[in-house]
Tab-separated table of C-alpha atoms and ligand atoms in Angstrom:
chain	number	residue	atom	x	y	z
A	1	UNK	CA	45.698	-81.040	52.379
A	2	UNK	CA	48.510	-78.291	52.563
A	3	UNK	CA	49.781	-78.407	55.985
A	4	UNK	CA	50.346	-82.227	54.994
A	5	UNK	CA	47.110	-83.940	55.110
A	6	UNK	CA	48.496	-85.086	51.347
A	7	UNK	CA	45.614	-86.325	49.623
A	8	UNK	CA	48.409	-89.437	48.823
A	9	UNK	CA	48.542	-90.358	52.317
A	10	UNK	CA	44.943	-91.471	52.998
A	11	UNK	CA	43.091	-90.977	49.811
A	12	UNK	CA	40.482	-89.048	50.941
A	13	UNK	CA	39.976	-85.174	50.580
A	14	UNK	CA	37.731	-83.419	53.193
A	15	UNK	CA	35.722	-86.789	53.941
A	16	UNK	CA	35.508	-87.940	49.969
A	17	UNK	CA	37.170	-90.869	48.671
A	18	UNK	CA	39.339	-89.626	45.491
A	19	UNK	CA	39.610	-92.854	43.668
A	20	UNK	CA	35.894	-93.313	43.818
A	21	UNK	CA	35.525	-89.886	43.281
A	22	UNK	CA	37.932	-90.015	40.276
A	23	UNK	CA	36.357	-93.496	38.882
A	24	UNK	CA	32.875	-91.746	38.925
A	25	UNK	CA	33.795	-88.311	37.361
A	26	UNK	CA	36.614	-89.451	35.350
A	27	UNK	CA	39.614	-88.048	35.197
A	28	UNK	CA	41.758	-85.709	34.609
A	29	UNK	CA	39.421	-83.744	37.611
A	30	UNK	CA	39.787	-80.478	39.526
A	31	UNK	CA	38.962	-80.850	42.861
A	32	UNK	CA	38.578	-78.082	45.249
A	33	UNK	CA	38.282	-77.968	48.588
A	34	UNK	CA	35.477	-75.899	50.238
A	35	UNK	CA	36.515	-76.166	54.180
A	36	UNK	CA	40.076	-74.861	52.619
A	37	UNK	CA	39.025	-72.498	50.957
A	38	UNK	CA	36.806	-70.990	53.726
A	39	UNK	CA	39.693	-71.783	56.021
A	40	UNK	CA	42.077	-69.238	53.819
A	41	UNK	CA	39.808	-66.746	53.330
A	42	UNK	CA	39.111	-66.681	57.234
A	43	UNK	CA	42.071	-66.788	58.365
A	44	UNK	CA	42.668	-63.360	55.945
A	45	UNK	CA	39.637	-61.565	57.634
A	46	UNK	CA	40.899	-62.202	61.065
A	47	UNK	CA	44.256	-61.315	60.504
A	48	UNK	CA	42.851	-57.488	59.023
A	49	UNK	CA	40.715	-57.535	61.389
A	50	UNK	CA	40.591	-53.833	62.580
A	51	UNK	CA	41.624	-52.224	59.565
A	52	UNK	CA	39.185	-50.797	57.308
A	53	UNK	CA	40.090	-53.381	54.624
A	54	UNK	CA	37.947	-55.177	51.588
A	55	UNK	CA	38.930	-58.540	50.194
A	56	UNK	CA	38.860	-58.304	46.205
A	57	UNK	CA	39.042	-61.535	45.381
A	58	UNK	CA	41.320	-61.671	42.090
A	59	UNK	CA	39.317	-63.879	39.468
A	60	UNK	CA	40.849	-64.808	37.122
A	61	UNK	CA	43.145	-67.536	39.540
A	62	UNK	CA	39.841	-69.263	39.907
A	63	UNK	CA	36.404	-67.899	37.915
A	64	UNK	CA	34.567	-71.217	38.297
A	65	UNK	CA	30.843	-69.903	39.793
A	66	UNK	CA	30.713	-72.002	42.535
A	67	UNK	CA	34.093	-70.938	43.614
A	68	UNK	CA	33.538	-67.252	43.316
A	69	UNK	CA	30.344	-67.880	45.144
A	70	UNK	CA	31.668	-69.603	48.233
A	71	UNK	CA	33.770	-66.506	48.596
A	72	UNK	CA	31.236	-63.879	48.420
A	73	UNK	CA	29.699	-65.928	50.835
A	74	UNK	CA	32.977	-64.837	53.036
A	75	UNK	CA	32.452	-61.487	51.892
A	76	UNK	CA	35.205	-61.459	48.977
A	77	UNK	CA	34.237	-59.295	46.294
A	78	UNK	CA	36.300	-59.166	42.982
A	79	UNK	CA	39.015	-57.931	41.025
A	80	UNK	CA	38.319	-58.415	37.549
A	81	UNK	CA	40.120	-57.441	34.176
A	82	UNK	CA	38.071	-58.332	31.305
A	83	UNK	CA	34.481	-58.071	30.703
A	84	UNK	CA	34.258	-62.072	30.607
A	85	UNK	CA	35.217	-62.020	34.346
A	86	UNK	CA	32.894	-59.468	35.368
A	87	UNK	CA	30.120	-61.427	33.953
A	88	UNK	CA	31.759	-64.439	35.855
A	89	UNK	CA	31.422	-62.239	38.980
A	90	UNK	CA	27.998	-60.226	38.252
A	91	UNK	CA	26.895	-63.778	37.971
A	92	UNK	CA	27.841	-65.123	41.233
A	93	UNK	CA	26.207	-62.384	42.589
A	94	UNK	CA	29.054	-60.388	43.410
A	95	UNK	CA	27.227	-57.112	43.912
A	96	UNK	CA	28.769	-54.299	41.307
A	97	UNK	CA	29.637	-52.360	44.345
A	98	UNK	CA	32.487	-54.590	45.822
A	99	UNK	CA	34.161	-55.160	42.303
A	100	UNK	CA	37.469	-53.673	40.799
A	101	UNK	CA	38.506	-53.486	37.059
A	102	UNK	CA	42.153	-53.783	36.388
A	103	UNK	CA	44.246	-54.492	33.713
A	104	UNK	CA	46.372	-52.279	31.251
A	105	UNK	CA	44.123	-52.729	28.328
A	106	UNK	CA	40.463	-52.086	28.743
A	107	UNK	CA	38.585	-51.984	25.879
A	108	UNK	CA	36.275	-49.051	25.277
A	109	UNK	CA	33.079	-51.863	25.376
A	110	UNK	CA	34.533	-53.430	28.468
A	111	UNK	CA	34.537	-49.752	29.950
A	112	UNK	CA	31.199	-49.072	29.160
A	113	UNK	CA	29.662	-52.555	30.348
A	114	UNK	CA	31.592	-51.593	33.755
A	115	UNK	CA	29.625	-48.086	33.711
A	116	UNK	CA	26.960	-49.714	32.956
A	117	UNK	CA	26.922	-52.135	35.754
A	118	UNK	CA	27.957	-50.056	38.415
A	119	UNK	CA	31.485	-51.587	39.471
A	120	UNK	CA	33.268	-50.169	42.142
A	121	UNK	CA	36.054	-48.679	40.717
A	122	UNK	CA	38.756	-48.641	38.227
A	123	UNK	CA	42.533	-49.324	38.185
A	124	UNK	CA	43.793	-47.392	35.848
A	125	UNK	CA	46.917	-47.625	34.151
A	126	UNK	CA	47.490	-45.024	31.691
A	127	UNK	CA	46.812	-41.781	30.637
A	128	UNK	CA	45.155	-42.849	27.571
A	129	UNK	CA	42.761	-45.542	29.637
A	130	UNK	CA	42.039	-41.903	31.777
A	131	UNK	CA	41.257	-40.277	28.651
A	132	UNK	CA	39.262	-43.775	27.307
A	133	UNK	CA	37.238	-43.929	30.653
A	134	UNK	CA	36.918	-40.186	30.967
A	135	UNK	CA	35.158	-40.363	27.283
A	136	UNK	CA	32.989	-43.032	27.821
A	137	UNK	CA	31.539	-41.992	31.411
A	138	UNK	CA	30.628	-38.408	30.059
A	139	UNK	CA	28.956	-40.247	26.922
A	140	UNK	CA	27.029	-42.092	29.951
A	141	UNK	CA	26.808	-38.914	32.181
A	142	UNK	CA	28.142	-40.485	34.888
A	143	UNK	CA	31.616	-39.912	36.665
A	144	UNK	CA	33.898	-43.256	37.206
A	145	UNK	CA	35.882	-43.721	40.242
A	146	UNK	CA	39.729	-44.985	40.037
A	147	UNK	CA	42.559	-45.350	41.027
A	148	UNK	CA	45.835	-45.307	39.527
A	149	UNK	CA	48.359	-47.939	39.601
A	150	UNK	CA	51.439	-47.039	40.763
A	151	UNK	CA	54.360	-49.187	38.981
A	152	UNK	CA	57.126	-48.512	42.030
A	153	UNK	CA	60.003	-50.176	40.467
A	154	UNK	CA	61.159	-52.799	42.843
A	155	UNK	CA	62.315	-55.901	42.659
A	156	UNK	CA	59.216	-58.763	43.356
A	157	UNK	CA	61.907	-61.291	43.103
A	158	UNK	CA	59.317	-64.097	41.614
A	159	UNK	CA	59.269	-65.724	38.198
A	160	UNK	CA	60.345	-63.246	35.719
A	161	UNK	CA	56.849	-63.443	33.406
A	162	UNK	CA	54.541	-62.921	36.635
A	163	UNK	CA	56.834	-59.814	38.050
A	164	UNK	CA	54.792	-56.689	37.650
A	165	UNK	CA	56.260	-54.233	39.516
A	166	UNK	CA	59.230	-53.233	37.715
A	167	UNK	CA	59.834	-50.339	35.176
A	168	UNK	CA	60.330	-51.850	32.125
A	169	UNK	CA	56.679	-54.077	32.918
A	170	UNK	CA	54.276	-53.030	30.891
A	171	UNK	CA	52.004	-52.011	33.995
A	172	UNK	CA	50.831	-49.191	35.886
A	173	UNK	CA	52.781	-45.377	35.896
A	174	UNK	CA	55.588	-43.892	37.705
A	175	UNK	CA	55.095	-42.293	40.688
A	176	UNK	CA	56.078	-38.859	38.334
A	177	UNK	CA	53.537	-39.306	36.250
A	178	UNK	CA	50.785	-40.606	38.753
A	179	UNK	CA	51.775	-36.703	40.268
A	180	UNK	CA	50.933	-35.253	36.994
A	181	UNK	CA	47.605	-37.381	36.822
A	182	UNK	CA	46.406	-35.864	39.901
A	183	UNK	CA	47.667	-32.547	39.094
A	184	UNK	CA	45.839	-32.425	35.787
A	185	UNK	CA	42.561	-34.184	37.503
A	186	UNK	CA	40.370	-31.245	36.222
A	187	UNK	CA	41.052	-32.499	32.423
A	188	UNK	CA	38.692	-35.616	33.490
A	189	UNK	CA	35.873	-34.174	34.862
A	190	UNK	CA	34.044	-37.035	34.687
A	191	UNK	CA	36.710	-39.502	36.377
A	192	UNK	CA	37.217	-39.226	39.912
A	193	UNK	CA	40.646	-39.957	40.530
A	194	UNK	CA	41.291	-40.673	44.435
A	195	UNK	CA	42.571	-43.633	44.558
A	196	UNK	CA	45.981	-45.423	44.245
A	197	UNK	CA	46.620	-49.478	43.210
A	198	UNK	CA	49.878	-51.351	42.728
A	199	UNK	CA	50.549	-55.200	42.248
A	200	UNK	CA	54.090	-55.790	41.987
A	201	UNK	CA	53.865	-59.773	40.692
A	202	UNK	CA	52.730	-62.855	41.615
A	203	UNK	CA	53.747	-65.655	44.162
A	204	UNK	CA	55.688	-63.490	46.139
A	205	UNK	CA	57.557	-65.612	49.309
A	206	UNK	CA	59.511	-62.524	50.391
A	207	UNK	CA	57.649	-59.472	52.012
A	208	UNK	CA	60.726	-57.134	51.683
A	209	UNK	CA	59.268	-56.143	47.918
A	210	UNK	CA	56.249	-55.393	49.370
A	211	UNK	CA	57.399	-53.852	52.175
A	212	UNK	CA	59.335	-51.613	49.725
A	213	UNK	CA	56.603	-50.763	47.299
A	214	UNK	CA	53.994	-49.264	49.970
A	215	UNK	CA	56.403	-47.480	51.248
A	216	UNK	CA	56.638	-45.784	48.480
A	217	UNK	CA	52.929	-45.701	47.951
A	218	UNK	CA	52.412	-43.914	51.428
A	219	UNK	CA	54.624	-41.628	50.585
A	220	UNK	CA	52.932	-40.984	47.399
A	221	UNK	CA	49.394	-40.859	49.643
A	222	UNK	CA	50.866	-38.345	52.189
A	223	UNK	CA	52.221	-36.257	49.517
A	224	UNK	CA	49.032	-35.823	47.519
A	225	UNK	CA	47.037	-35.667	50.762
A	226	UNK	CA	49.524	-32.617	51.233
A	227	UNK	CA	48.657	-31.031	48.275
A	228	UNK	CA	45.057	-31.238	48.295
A	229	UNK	CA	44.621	-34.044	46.552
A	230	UNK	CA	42.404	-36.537	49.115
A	231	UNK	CA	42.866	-40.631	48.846
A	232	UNK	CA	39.908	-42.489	49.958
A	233	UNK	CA	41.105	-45.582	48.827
A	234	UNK	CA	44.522	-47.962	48.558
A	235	UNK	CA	44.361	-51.277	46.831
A	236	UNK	CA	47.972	-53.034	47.847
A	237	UNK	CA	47.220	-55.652	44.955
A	238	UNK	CA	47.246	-59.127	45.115
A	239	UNK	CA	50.558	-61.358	45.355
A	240	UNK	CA	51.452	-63.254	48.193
A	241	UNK	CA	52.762	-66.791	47.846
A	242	UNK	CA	51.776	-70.256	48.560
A	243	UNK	CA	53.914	-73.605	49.413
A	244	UNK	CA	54.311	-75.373	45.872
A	245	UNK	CA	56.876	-77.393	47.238
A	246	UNK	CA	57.364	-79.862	50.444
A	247	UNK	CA	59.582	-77.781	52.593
A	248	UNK	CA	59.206	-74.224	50.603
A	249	UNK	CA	58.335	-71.253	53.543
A	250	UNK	CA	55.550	-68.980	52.059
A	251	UNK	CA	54.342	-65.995	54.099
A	252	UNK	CA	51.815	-65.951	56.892
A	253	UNK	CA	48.845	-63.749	56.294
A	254	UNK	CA	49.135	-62.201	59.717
A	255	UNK	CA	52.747	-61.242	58.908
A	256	UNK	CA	51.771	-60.052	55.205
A	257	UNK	CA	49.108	-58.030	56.565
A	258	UNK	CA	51.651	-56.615	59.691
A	259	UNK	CA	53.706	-55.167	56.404
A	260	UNK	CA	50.266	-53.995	55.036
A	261	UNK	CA	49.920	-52.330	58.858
A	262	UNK	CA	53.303	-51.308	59.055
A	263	UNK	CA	52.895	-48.894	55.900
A	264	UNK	CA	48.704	-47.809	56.122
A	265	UNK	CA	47.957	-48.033	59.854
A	266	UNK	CA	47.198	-44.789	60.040
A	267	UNK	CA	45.949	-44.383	56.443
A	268	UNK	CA	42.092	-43.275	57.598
A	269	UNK	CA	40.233	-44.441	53.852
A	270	UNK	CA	39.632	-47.500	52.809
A	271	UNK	CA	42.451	-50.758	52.373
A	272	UNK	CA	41.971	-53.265	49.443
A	273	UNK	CA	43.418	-56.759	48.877
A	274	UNK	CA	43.521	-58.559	45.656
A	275	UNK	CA	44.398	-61.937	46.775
A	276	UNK	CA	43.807	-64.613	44.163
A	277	UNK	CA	46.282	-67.736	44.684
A	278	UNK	CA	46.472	-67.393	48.381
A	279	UNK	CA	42.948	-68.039	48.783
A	280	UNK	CA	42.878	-70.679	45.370
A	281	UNK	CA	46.080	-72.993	44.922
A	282	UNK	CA	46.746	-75.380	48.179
A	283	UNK	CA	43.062	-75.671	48.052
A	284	UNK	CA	42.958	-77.471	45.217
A	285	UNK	CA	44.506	-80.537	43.478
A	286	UNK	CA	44.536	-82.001	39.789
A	287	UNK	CA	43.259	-85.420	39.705
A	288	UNK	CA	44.766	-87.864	36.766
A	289	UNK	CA	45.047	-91.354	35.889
A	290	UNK	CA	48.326	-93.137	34.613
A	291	UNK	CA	48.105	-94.074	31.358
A	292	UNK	CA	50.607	-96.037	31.263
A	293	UNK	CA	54.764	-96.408	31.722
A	294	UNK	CA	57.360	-96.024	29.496
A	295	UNK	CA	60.978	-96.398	29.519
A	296	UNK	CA	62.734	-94.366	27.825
A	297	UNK	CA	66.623	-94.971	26.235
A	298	UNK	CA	67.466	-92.196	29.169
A	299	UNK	CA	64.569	-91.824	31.323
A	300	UNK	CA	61.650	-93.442	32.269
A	301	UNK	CA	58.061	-91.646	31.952
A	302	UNK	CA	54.971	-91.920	33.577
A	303	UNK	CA	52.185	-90.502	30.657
A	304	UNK	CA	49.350	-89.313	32.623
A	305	UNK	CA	45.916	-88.349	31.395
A	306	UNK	CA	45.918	-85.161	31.950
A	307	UNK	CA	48.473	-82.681	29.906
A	308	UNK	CA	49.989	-78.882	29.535
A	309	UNK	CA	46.370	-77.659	28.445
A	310	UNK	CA	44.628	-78.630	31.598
A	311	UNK	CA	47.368	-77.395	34.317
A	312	UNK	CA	49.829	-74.731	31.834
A	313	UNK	CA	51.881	-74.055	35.024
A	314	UNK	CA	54.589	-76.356	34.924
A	315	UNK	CA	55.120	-76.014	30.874
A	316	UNK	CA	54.683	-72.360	30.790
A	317	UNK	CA	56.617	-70.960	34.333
A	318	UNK	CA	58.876	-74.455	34.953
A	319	UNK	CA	56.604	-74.617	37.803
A	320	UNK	CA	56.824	-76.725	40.529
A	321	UNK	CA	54.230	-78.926	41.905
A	322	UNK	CA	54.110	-81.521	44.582
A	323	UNK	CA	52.765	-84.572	43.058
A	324	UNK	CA	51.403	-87.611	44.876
A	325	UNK	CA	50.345	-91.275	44.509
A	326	UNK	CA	46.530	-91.284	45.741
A	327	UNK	CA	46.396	-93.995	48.186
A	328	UNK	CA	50.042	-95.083	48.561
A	329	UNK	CA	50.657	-97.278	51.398
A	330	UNK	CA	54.252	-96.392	51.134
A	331	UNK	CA	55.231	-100.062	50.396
A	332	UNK	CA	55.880	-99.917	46.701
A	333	UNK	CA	59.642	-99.206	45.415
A	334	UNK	CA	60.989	-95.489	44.805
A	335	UNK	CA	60.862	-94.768	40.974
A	336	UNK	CA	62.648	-91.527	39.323
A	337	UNK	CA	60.101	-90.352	36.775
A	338	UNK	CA	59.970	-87.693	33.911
A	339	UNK	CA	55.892	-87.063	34.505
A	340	UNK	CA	54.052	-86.321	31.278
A	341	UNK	CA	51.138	-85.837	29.433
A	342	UNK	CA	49.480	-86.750	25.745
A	343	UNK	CA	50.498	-83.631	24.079
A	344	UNK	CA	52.276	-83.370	21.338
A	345	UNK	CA	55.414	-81.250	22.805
A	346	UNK	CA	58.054	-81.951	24.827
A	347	UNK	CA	56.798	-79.046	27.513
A	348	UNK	CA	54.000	-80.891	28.125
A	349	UNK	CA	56.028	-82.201	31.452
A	350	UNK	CA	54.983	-81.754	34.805
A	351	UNK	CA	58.048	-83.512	36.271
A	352	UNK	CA	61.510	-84.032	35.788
A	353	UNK	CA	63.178	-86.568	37.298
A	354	UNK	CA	60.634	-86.168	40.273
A	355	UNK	CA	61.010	-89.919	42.895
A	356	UNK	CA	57.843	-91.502	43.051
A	357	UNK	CA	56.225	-95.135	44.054
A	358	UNK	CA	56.072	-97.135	41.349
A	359	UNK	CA	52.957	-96.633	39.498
A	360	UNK	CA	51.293	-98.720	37.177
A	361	UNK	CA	48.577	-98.680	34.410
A	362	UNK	CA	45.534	-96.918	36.017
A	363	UNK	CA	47.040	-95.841	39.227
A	364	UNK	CA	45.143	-92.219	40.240
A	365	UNK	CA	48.163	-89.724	40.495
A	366	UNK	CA	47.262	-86.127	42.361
A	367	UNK	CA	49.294	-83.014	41.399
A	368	UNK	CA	49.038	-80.660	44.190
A	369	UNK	CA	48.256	-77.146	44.774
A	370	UNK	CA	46.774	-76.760	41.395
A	371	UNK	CA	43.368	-74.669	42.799
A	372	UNK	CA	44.576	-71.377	41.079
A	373	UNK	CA	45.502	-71.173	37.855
A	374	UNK	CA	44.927	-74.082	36.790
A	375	UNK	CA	41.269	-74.618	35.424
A	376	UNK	CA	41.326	-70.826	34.527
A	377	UNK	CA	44.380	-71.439	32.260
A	378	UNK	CA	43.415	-74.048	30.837
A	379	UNK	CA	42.367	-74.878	27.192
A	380	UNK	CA	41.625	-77.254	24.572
A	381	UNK	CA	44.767	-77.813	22.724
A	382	UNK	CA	45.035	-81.003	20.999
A	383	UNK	CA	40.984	-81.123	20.902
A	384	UNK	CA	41.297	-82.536	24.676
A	385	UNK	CA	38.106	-81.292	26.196
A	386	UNK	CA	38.314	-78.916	29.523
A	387	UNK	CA	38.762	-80.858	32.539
A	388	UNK	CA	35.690	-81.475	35.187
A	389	UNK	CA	35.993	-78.944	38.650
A	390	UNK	CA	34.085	-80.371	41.550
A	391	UNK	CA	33.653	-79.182	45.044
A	392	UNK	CA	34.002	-81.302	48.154
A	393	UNK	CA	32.687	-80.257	51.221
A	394	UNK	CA	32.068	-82.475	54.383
A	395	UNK	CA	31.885	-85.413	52.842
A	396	UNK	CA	30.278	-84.818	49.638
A	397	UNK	CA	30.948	-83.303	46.695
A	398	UNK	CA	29.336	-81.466	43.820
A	399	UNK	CA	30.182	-81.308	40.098
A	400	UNK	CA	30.956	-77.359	39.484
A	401	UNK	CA	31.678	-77.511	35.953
A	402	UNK	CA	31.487	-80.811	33.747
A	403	UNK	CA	33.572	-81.821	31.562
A	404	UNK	CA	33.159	-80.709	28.232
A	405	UNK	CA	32.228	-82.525	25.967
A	406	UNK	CA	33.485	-82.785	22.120
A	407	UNK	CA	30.333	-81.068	20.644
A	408	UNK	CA	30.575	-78.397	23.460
A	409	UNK	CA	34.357	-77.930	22.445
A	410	UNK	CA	33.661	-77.205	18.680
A	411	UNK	CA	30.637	-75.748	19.118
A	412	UNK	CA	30.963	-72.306	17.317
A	413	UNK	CA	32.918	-73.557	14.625
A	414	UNK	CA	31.461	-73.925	10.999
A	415	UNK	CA	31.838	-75.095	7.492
A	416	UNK	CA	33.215	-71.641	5.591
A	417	UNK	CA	29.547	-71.639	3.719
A	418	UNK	CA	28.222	-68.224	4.535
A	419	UNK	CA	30.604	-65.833	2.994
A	420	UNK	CA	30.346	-61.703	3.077
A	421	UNK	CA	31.988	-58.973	2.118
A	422	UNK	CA	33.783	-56.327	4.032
B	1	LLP	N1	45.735	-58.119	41.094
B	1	LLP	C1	46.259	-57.932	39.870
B	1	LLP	C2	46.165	-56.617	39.249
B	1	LLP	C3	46.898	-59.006	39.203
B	1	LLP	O1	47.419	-58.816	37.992
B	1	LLP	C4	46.968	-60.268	39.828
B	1	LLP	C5	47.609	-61.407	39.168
B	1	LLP	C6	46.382	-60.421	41.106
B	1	LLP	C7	45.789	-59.324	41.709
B	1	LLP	C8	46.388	-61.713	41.847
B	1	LLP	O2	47.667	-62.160	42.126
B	1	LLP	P1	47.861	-63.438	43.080
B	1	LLP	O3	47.382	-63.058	44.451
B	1	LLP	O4	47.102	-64.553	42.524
B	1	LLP	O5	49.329	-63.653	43.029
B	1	LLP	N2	49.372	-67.382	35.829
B	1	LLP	C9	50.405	-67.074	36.801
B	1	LLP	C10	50.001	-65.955	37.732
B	1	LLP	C11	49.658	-64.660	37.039
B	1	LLP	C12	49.192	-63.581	37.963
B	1	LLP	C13	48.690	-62.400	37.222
B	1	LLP	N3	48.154	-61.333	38.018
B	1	LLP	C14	50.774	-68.351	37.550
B	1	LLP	O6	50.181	-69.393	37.296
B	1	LLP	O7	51.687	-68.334	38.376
């Protein structure tokens, strides 16, 4: 699909027919990929191949089960930040061992169901989550492993709400006060701090950020290593980019991981990854019918069937996705379209002025690249039910999460009947 077998083109996705695939399911329909996926995730491996390095897959681009099992199967484990996405991960079968906690606001329970399990390690963000974790492992008598992310102040250059890496973000500590952390270890017995993590943002297409920010987390290694202070473990973060857009460059994982080499070659401990929309978004594709057309005093819409609450991206970041007739033979007319969705709100737009065959009533419509976060951002505004996922895989496919339907979606909710006090 991403190096231009467009699903538009043929119609068919890894040897399944999407129109029959779309008139069985329904639409609007996730579809992932498998042979993709394992493709991306390969291709990862080989290039760190020689490096002591762990893939933790980043889960919250893509939670669904089967997804997050077909990875493990590659040997991904996980980088989770909420207790809802370890469960995700504990059940895949992600063993405790290969998982990571981040996030810059654990919760005291989501600490202790991470003791509990097992998990890996923590990226740790503050001094208070130090102090949070170093409380709740004594209660436990056990001692928590972490790391602490650095925030290294540079520049990510992506959208300005998925930067991370930049002082006034809200995550990780300055390099001066990661110092002091280390320096005042002894006032967490119970945490063992050797360990640094940074993530400077999100789709990143240029390396020179990242090239930038481990080098200033090697320095930061060498100097603690210096001082007595040993690292057995750096976690560069997740990140790198993928093509949204015909004709957009992203960044080869061989020459990602030759800026990963560049910095920790000789680093001797351990090397983790937190790739989650590398491995996720060309893999996958949003599947929706046309509704119908409309033409507008000054433009002229195509209303799809699915909307902002099944793929956010567009409303929320003015994303960009590639979006394709299934099927098109190429002969139909070239129509400039506003392409929209059922919501109520004028963001509910995937497309602005975006050139497209003509489509009519019922014509299947595939917006591209839409394998991370889309399902795992989606939600139920307007009551419109969460969207169907399948796999496809050599020819076949398998329903990995069906759509919901309207009982499932208010199920939870009741009359105000039972009332307490508190
Ligand atoms: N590690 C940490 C600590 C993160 O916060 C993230 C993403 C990742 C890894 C994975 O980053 P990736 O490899 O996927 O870029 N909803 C936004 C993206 C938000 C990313 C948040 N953190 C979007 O749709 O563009």
């Amino acid at each position: 699909m991403p190096e231009h077998d467009h699903p538009g083109v043929a119609g068919w996705l890894d040897g399944v027919n999407l129109s029959a695939l779309a008139a069985r399911e329904g639409t609007p329909l996730y579809v992932y990929s498998a042979p993709m996926i394992r493709r991306r995730i390969r291709s990862l491996r080989s290039a760190l191949d020689g490096l002591d390095a762990g893939i933790r897959y980043a889960v919250k681009a893509n939670g669904n089960i089967a997804v997050l099992q077909l990875l493990a199967a590659e040997g991904a484990g996980a980088d989770i930040v909420s207790g809802g996405e370890m469960h995700r991960a504990l059940r895949a079968g992600i063993p405790a061992r290969d998982i990571v906690f981040s996030g810059v606001g654990k919760s005291d329970a989501e600490i202790d169901a991470a003791l509990a399990a097992g998990i890996a390690r923590f990226n740790v963000e503050s001094v208070a989550e130090l102090d949070a974790i170093q409380r709740t492992a004594a209660g436990r008598g056990v001692v928590a492993t972490a790391s602490i992310r650095i925030n290294p102040d540079v520049d990510a250059r992506t959208h300005a709400k998925i930067s991370t890496g930049k002082a006034e973000n809200k995550f990780g500590v300055s390099i001066d006060e990661a110092r002091r952390c280390f320096s005042t270890g002894p006032q967490w017995p119970n945490v063992r701090l050797d360990g640094l993590h940074m993530h400077i943002g999100s789709q990143l297409l240029s390396l020179e950020p990242v090239r930038q920010a481990l080098a200033r987390i090697a320095a930061l290694w060498r100097e603690l290593e210096a001082s007595g202070h040993p690292i057995a473990c750096i976690d560069v973060g997740g990140g790198l980019g993928v093509r949204y857009r015909e004709g957009e460059r992203a960044p080869a994982a061989d020459d990602y991981v030759a800026v990963i080499r560049d910095a920790l070659g000789d680093f001797s401990g351990r090397i983790l990854l937190e790739p989650g929309r590398w491995l996720m978004a060309e893999a996958g594709l949003l599947l929706t019918r046309v509704i119908l057309e409309k033409r507008g005093t000054a433009r002229r819409f195509l209303v799809v069937d699915a909307a902002m609450n099944d793929l956010l991206r567009p409303s929320l970041y003015d994303a960009w996705h590639d979006i394709v007739r299934v099927g098109d033979d190429g002969t139909r007319e070239k129509v400039t379209y506003d392409v929209v969705g059922p919501v109520c709100e004028t963001g509910d737009t995937f497309a602005v002025g975006r050139e497209l065959p003509r489509c009519v009533a019922g014509d299947l419509v595939a917006i591209l690249a839409a394998g991370a976060y889309g399902a795992s951002m989606a939600s139920t505004y307007n009551s419109r039910p969460l969207p169907a996922e399948v796999l496809v895989d050599d020819g076949r496919y398998a329903v990995v999460r069906r759509r919901q339907a309207f009982e499932e979606m208010i199920a939870g909710e009741q009359p105000a009947s039972d009332w307490r006090d508190a």
